[in-house]
Amino acid sequence: MTNARRSDYGSCRVLIEVSFDYASANATTEGGPPAVGITRLSHRRLIRLSGKDAPKFLQGLISNNLGPTTTTPFYSAFMDARGRMLWDAFIYPDPSPDSAEWTCFIEVDSTEADSLLRHLKRHKLRSKIHLQLVEEGSGGVWASWQDGDANIMPGGLPDPRAPGFGQRILLSGESSKGGPFREVLDKHMVDLKWYHLRRYTYGLPEGPKEIPPTSALPMESNIDLMNGIDFRKGCYVGQELTIRTKHTGVVRKRILPIQLYHGSEALPSAEVPAFDPQWNSNDPSSDASQSKDIKQLSDDGTMKKGRAAGKLIGNIGNVGLALCRLEMMTDIRVSAEGGSWKPGMEFGVQYPVAPDADVRVKPMIPAWLRAREQQMWAKQKAN
């Protein structure tokens, strides 16, 4: 590739001084979600952290484990002292021999980059580190995917949050117009919404709208299931509540993918939401003044009174994410006595743009999520 220097990040290859023309890479896909795609994650920003004390400094602030010899990128979280979520993040260590000191890039939602930078500076104290917000034109993150085993961008980081979800590619530098990356863009570039839709079908929350800072809990947000927490690690901000929750083994709510459907339609039976491009495009989660509570429905289709079974977080058409009470909305048991869920139960949400519409909600449990939940929490449930 023209003007490119490649640095291996373990399983990830970061392309430095790479090259693309954002304006011409604007192909879109209409209809259903594409099986193959690549898109720039314009909603994410990078912070560069370097310095002699950088590994130790970052180790005390994140939920995953980082050592001075770590070279593989990983997913993690920043929490407050109460164990509540602040930011979900990807950490990209840079093992380039050209680096005079330890360096990494921290990927976070673009609307929270300044807040995270202030957070890091506040904890700096006497640590010998350097912090810099990477300019949007100087670096960015891309996502690619292809259903099946093949990867359309060899060398990208397999997204650790869920198997088969796709890859992340860290790119920076001036643009040029040649090379294999340009060829992939010309062939497979899609709109960003398809990345978000793919996230929803996998059940992967991301960013402050889906993981609200200072209120969301890491396990309810699936940070543990998405490989973002090392429970063997100690001495980081937010550790106490996180470890206590792990030892008690009780996580009663989790974010799950959901499918919206009308009362005139049959209850969906699949484990993965089926996107309907004809679904009303108005977003029931877009108006914060409207209730997003999900409640069980009576036999006549009316919502039952009492506490909500879940809360709608976001959606694209008829596919979205919801924070669900597991024993009320699914067959997952988190206690010995079990919950109230029974096969055939239906749940509804008030649709703000059409309050009288009969909009129903079906939570889904992807195979990867069910397997990891059972693997990580089965022992605690048995005790």
mmCIF file with all atom_site columns, C-alpha atoms in Angstrom, residues 169-274:
data_model
loop_
_atom_site.group_PDB
_atom_site.id
_atom_site.type_symbol
_atom_site.label_atom_id
_atom_site.label_alt_id
_atom_site.label_comp_id
_atom_site.label_asym_id
_atom_site.label_entity_id
_atom_site.label_seq_id
_atom_site.pdbx_PDB_ins_code
_atom_site.Cartn_x
_atom_site.Cartn_y
_atom_site.Cartn_z
_atom_site.occupancy
_atom_site.B_iso_or_equiv
_atom_site.pdbx_formal_charge
_atom_site.auth_seq_id
_atom_site.auth_comp_id
_atom_site.auth_asym_id
_atom_site.auth_atom_id
_atom_site.pdbx_PDB_model_num
ATOM 1   C CA . ILE A 1 169 ? -9.316  -1.582  11.868 1.00 0.00 ? 169 ILE A CA 1
ATOM 2   C CA . LEU A 1 170 ? -7.333  1.334   13.248 1.00 0.00 ? 170 LEU A CA 1
ATOM 3   C CA . LEU A 1 171 ? -6.186  3.741   10.545 1.00 0.00 ? 171 LEU A CA 1
ATOM 4   C CA . SER A 1 172 ? -4.377  7.037   10.626 1.00 0.00 ? 172 SER A CA 1
ATOM 5   C CA . GLY A 1 173 ? -2.609  9.476   8.383  1.00 0.00 ? 173 GLY A CA 1
ATOM 6   C CA . GLU A 1 174 ? -2.783  11.304  5.089  1.00 0.00 ? 174 GLU A CA 1
ATOM 7   C CA . SER A 1 175 ? -4.956  9.928   2.347  1.00 0.00 ? 175 SER A CA 1
ATOM 8   C CA . SER A 1 176 ? -3.867  8.365   -0.876 1.00 0.00 ? 176 SER A CA 1
ATOM 9   C CA . LYS A 1 177 ? -6.015  6.599   -3.379 1.00 0.00 ? 177 LYS A CA 1
ATOM 10  C CA . GLY A 1 178 ? -4.449  3.237   -4.145 1.00 0.00 ? 178 GLY A CA 1
ATOM 11  C CA . GLY A 1 179 ? -3.852  -0.132  -2.598 1.00 0.00 ? 179 GLY A CA 1
ATOM 12  C CA . PRO A 1 180 ? -5.957  -3.043  -1.339 1.00 0.00 ? 180 PRO A CA 1
ATOM 13  C CA . PHE A 1 181 ? -7.820  -0.987  1.256  1.00 0.00 ? 181 PHE A CA 1
ATOM 14  C CA . ARG A 1 182 ? -9.103  1.291   -1.493 1.00 0.00 ? 182 ARG A CA 1
ATOM 15  C CA . GLU A 1 183 ? -10.243 -1.789  -3.423 1.00 0.00 ? 183 GLU A CA 1
ATOM 16  C CA . VAL A 1 184 ? -12.145 -3.119  -0.406 1.00 0.00 ? 184 VAL A CA 1
ATOM 17  C CA . LEU A 1 185 ? -13.820 0.258   0.089  1.00 0.00 ? 185 LEU A CA 1
ATOM 18  C CA . ASP A 1 186 ? -14.901 0.464   -3.527 1.00 0.00 ? 186 ASP A CA 1
ATOM 19  C CA . LYS A 1 187 ? -16.447 -2.986  -3.320 1.00 0.00 ? 187 LYS A CA 1
ATOM 20  C CA . HIS A 1 188 ? -17.891 -3.226  0.192  1.00 0.00 ? 188 HIS A CA 1
ATOM 21  C CA . MET A 1 189 ? -18.354 0.277   1.689  1.00 0.00 ? 189 MET A CA 1
ATOM 22  C CA . VAL A 1 190 ? -21.750 0.580   3.423  1.00 0.00 ? 190 VAL A CA 1
ATOM 23  C CA . ASP A 1 191 ? -23.611 3.125   5.518  1.00 0.00 ? 191 ASP A CA 1
ATOM 24  C CA . LEU A 1 192 ? -22.823 3.308   9.256  1.00 0.00 ? 192 LEU A CA 1
ATOM 25  C CA . LYS A 1 193 ? -26.387 2.303   10.137 1.00 0.00 ? 193 LYS A CA 1
ATOM 26  C CA . TRP A 1 194 ? -25.654 -1.260  9.012  1.00 0.00 ? 194 TRP A CA 1
ATOM 27  C CA . TYR A 1 195 ? -22.885 -1.526  11.604 1.00 0.00 ? 195 TYR A CA 1
ATOM 28  C CA . HIS A 1 196 ? -25.335 -0.418  14.296 1.00 0.00 ? 196 HIS A CA 1
ATOM 29  C CA . LEU A 1 197 ? -28.000 -2.806  13.029 1.00 0.00 ? 197 LEU A CA 1
ATOM 30  C CA . ARG A 1 198 ? -25.489 -5.658  13.119 1.00 0.00 ? 198 ARG A CA 1
ATOM 31  C CA . ARG A 1 199 ? -24.598 -4.678  16.698 1.00 0.00 ? 199 ARG A CA 1
ATOM 32  C CA . TYR A 1 200 ? -28.259 -4.800  17.645 1.00 0.00 ? 200 TYR A CA 1
ATOM 33  C CA . THR A 1 201 ? -28.774 -8.275  16.199 1.00 0.00 ? 201 THR A CA 1
ATOM 34  C CA . TYR A 1 202 ? -25.773 -9.501  18.207 1.00 0.00 ? 202 TYR A CA 1
ATOM 35  C CA . GLY A 1 203 ? -26.883 -7.703  21.382 1.00 0.00 ? 203 GLY A CA 1
ATOM 36  C CA . LEU A 1 204 ? -23.866 -5.386  21.713 1.00 0.00 ? 204 LEU A CA 1
ATOM 37  C CA . PRO A 1 205 ? -24.533 -2.027  23.411 1.00 0.00 ? 205 PRO A CA 1
ATOM 38  C CA . GLU A 1 206 ? -22.114 0.801   22.689 1.00 0.00 ? 206 GLU A CA 1
ATOM 39  C CA . GLY A 1 207 ? -21.729 4.420   23.743 1.00 0.00 ? 207 GLY A CA 1
ATOM 40  C CA . PRO A 1 208 ? -23.501 6.683   26.249 1.00 0.00 ? 208 PRO A CA 1
ATOM 41  C CA . LYS A 1 209 ? -27.011 6.423   24.787 1.00 0.00 ? 209 LYS A CA 1
ATOM 42  C CA . GLU A 1 210 ? -27.026 2.661   25.323 1.00 0.00 ? 210 GLU A CA 1
ATOM 43  C CA . ILE A 1 211 ? -24.673 2.536   28.336 1.00 0.00 ? 211 ILE A CA 1
ATOM 44  C CA . PRO A 1 212 ? -25.574 5.718   30.282 1.00 0.00 ? 212 PRO A CA 1
ATOM 45  C CA . PRO A 1 213 ? -22.580 7.090   32.240 1.00 0.00 ? 213 PRO A CA 1
ATOM 46  C CA . THR A 1 214 ? -22.843 6.987   36.068 1.00 0.00 ? 214 THR A CA 1
ATOM 47  C CA . SER A 1 215 ? -26.057 4.928   36.001 1.00 0.00 ? 215 SER A CA 1
ATOM 48  C CA . ALA A 1 216 ? -25.523 1.761   33.925 1.00 0.00 ? 216 ALA A CA 1
ATOM 49  C CA . LEU A 1 217 ? -24.039 -1.289  35.631 1.00 0.00 ? 217 LEU A CA 1
ATOM 50  C CA . PRO A 1 218 ? -21.282 -3.205  33.818 1.00 0.00 ? 218 PRO A CA 1
ATOM 51  C CA . MET A 1 219 ? -22.856 -6.670  34.027 1.00 0.00 ? 219 MET A CA 1
ATOM 52  C CA . GLU A 1 220 ? -26.302 -5.405  33.032 1.00 0.00 ? 220 GLU A CA 1
ATOM 53  C CA . SER A 1 221 ? -24.556 -3.836  30.025 1.00 0.00 ? 221 SER A CA 1
ATOM 54  C CA . ASN A 1 222 ? -22.904 -7.201  29.184 1.00 0.00 ? 222 ASN A CA 1
ATOM 55  C CA . ILE A 1 223 ? -19.365 -5.855  29.662 1.00 0.00 ? 223 ILE A CA 1
ATOM 56  C CA . ASP A 1 224 ? -18.466 -9.181  31.285 1.00 0.00 ? 224 ASP A CA 1
ATOM 57  C CA . LEU A 1 225 ? -19.929 -11.263 28.455 1.00 0.00 ? 225 LEU A CA 1
ATOM 58  C CA . MET A 1 226 ? -18.203 -9.043  25.878 1.00 0.00 ? 226 MET A CA 1
ATOM 59  C CA . ASN A 1 227 ? -14.776 -9.898  27.370 1.00 0.00 ? 227 ASN A CA 1
ATOM 60  C CA . GLY A 1 228 ? -14.402 -6.494  28.984 1.00 0.00 ? 228 GLY A CA 1
ATOM 61  C CA . ILE A 1 229 ? -13.757 -7.560  32.610 1.00 0.00 ? 229 ILE A CA 1
ATOM 62  C CA . ASP A 1 230 ? -10.973 -9.635  34.143 1.00 0.00 ? 230 ASP A CA 1
ATOM 63  C CA . PHE A 1 231 ? -12.444 -10.856 37.435 1.00 0.00 ? 231 PHE A CA 1
ATOM 64  C CA . ARG A 1 232 ? -8.992  -11.976 38.622 1.00 0.00 ? 232 ARG A CA 1
ATOM 65  C CA . LYS A 1 233 ? -7.745  -8.405  38.547 1.00 0.00 ? 233 LYS A CA 1
ATOM 66  C CA . GLY A 1 234 ? -7.624  -6.180  41.614 1.00 0.00 ? 234 GLY A CA 1
ATOM 67  C CA . CYS A 1 235 ? -7.047  -2.541  42.471 1.00 0.00 ? 235 CYS A CA 1
ATOM 68  C CA . TYR A 1 236 ? -8.893  -0.556  39.835 1.00 0.00 ? 236 TYR A CA 1
ATOM 69  C CA . VAL A 1 237 ? -11.599 2.076   40.119 1.00 0.00 ? 237 VAL A CA 1
ATOM 70  C CA . GLY A 1 238 ? -14.981 0.357   40.467 1.00 0.00 ? 238 GLY A CA 1
ATOM 71  C CA . GLN A 1 239 ? -13.588 -3.053  41.361 1.00 0.00 ? 239 GLN A CA 1
ATOM 72  C CA . GLU A 1 240 ? -15.388 -3.555  44.679 1.00 0.00 ? 240 GLU A CA 1
ATOM 73  C CA . LEU A 1 241 ? -18.981 -3.680  43.411 1.00 0.00 ? 241 LEU A CA 1
ATOM 74  C CA . THR A 1 242 ? -17.957 -5.576  40.285 1.00 0.00 ? 242 THR A CA 1
ATOM 75  C CA . ILE A 1 243 ? -16.274 -8.365  42.237 1.00 0.00 ? 243 ILE A CA 1
ATOM 76  C CA . ARG A 1 244 ? -19.075 -8.464  44.808 1.00 0.00 ? 244 ARG A CA 1
ATOM 77  C CA . THR A 1 245 ? -21.627 -8.954  42.044 1.00 0.00 ? 245 THR A CA 1
ATOM 78  C CA . LYS A 1 246 ? -19.527 -11.751 40.570 1.00 0.00 ? 246 LYS A CA 1
ATOM 79  C CA . HIS A 1 247 ? -19.333 -13.545 43.922 1.00 0.00 ? 247 HIS A CA 1
ATOM 80  C CA . THR A 1 248 ? -23.066 -13.242 44.635 1.00 0.00 ? 248 THR A CA 1
ATOM 81  C CA . GLY A 1 249 ? -23.819 -14.488 41.135 1.00 0.00 ? 249 GLY A CA 1
ATOM 82  C CA . VAL A 1 250 ? -26.946 -12.380 40.707 1.00 0.00 ? 250 VAL A CA 1
ATOM 83  C CA . VAL A 1 251 ? -27.377 -10.338 37.522 1.00 0.00 ? 251 VAL A CA 1
ATOM 84  C CA . ARG A 1 252 ? -31.127 -9.907  37.182 1.00 0.00 ? 252 ARG A CA 1
ATOM 85  C CA . LYS A 1 253 ? -31.155 -7.620  34.140 1.00 0.00 ? 253 LYS A CA 1
ATOM 86  C CA . ARG A 1 254 ? -29.199 -7.623  30.907 1.00 0.00 ? 254 ARG A CA 1
ATOM 87  C CA . ILE A 1 255 ? -29.272 -5.799  27.598 1.00 0.00 ? 255 ILE A CA 1
ATOM 88  C CA . LEU A 1 256 ? -30.660 -8.115  24.921 1.00 0.00 ? 256 LEU A CA 1
ATOM 89  C CA . PRO A 1 257 ? -31.493 -7.775  21.231 1.00 0.00 ? 257 PRO A CA 1
ATOM 90  C CA . ILE A 1 258 ? -35.207 -7.345  20.604 1.00 0.00 ? 258 ILE A CA 1
ATOM 91  C CA . GLN A 1 259 ? -37.585 -7.470  17.679 1.00 0.00 ? 259 GLN A CA 1
ATOM 92  C CA . LEU A 1 260 ? -40.606 -5.176  17.457 1.00 0.00 ? 260 LEU A CA 1
ATOM 93  C CA . TYR A 1 261 ? -43.744 -6.551  15.829 1.00 0.00 ? 261 TYR A CA 1
ATOM 94  C CA . HIS A 1 262 ? -47.414 -5.701  15.573 1.00 0.00 ? 262 HIS A CA 1
ATOM 95  C CA . GLY A 1 263 ? -50.172 -7.428  17.488 1.00 0.00 ? 263 GLY A CA 1
ATOM 96  C CA . SER A 1 264 ? -51.544 -8.760  14.211 1.00 0.00 ? 264 SER A CA 1
ATOM 97  C CA . GLU A 1 265 ? -48.289 -10.642 13.603 1.00 0.00 ? 265 GLU A CA 1
ATOM 98  C CA . ALA A 1 266 ? -47.233 -13.973 15.074 1.00 0.00 ? 266 ALA A CA 1
ATOM 99  C CA . LEU A 1 267 ? -44.813 -14.020 18.004 1.00 0.00 ? 267 LEU A CA 1
ATOM 100 C CA . PRO A 1 268 ? -41.292 -14.277 16.474 1.00 0.00 ? 268 PRO A CA 1
ATOM 101 C CA . SER A 1 269 ? -39.661 -17.613 17.252 1.00 0.00 ? 269 SER A CA 1
ATOM 102 C CA . ALA A 1 270 ? -36.078 -17.086 16.021 1.00 0.00 ? 270 ALA A CA 1
ATOM 103 C CA . GLU A 1 271 ? -33.055 -16.496 18.265 1.00 0.00 ? 271 GLU A CA 1
ATOM 104 C CA . VAL A 1 272 ? -31.873 -13.558 16.127 1.00 0.00 ? 272 VAL A CA 1
ATOM 105 C CA . PRO A 1 273 ? -34.021 -10.538 15.183 1.00 0.00 ? 273 PRO A CA 1
ATOM 106 C CA . ALA A 1 274 ? -35.193 -10.411 11.564 1.00 0.00 ? 274 ALA A CA 1
#
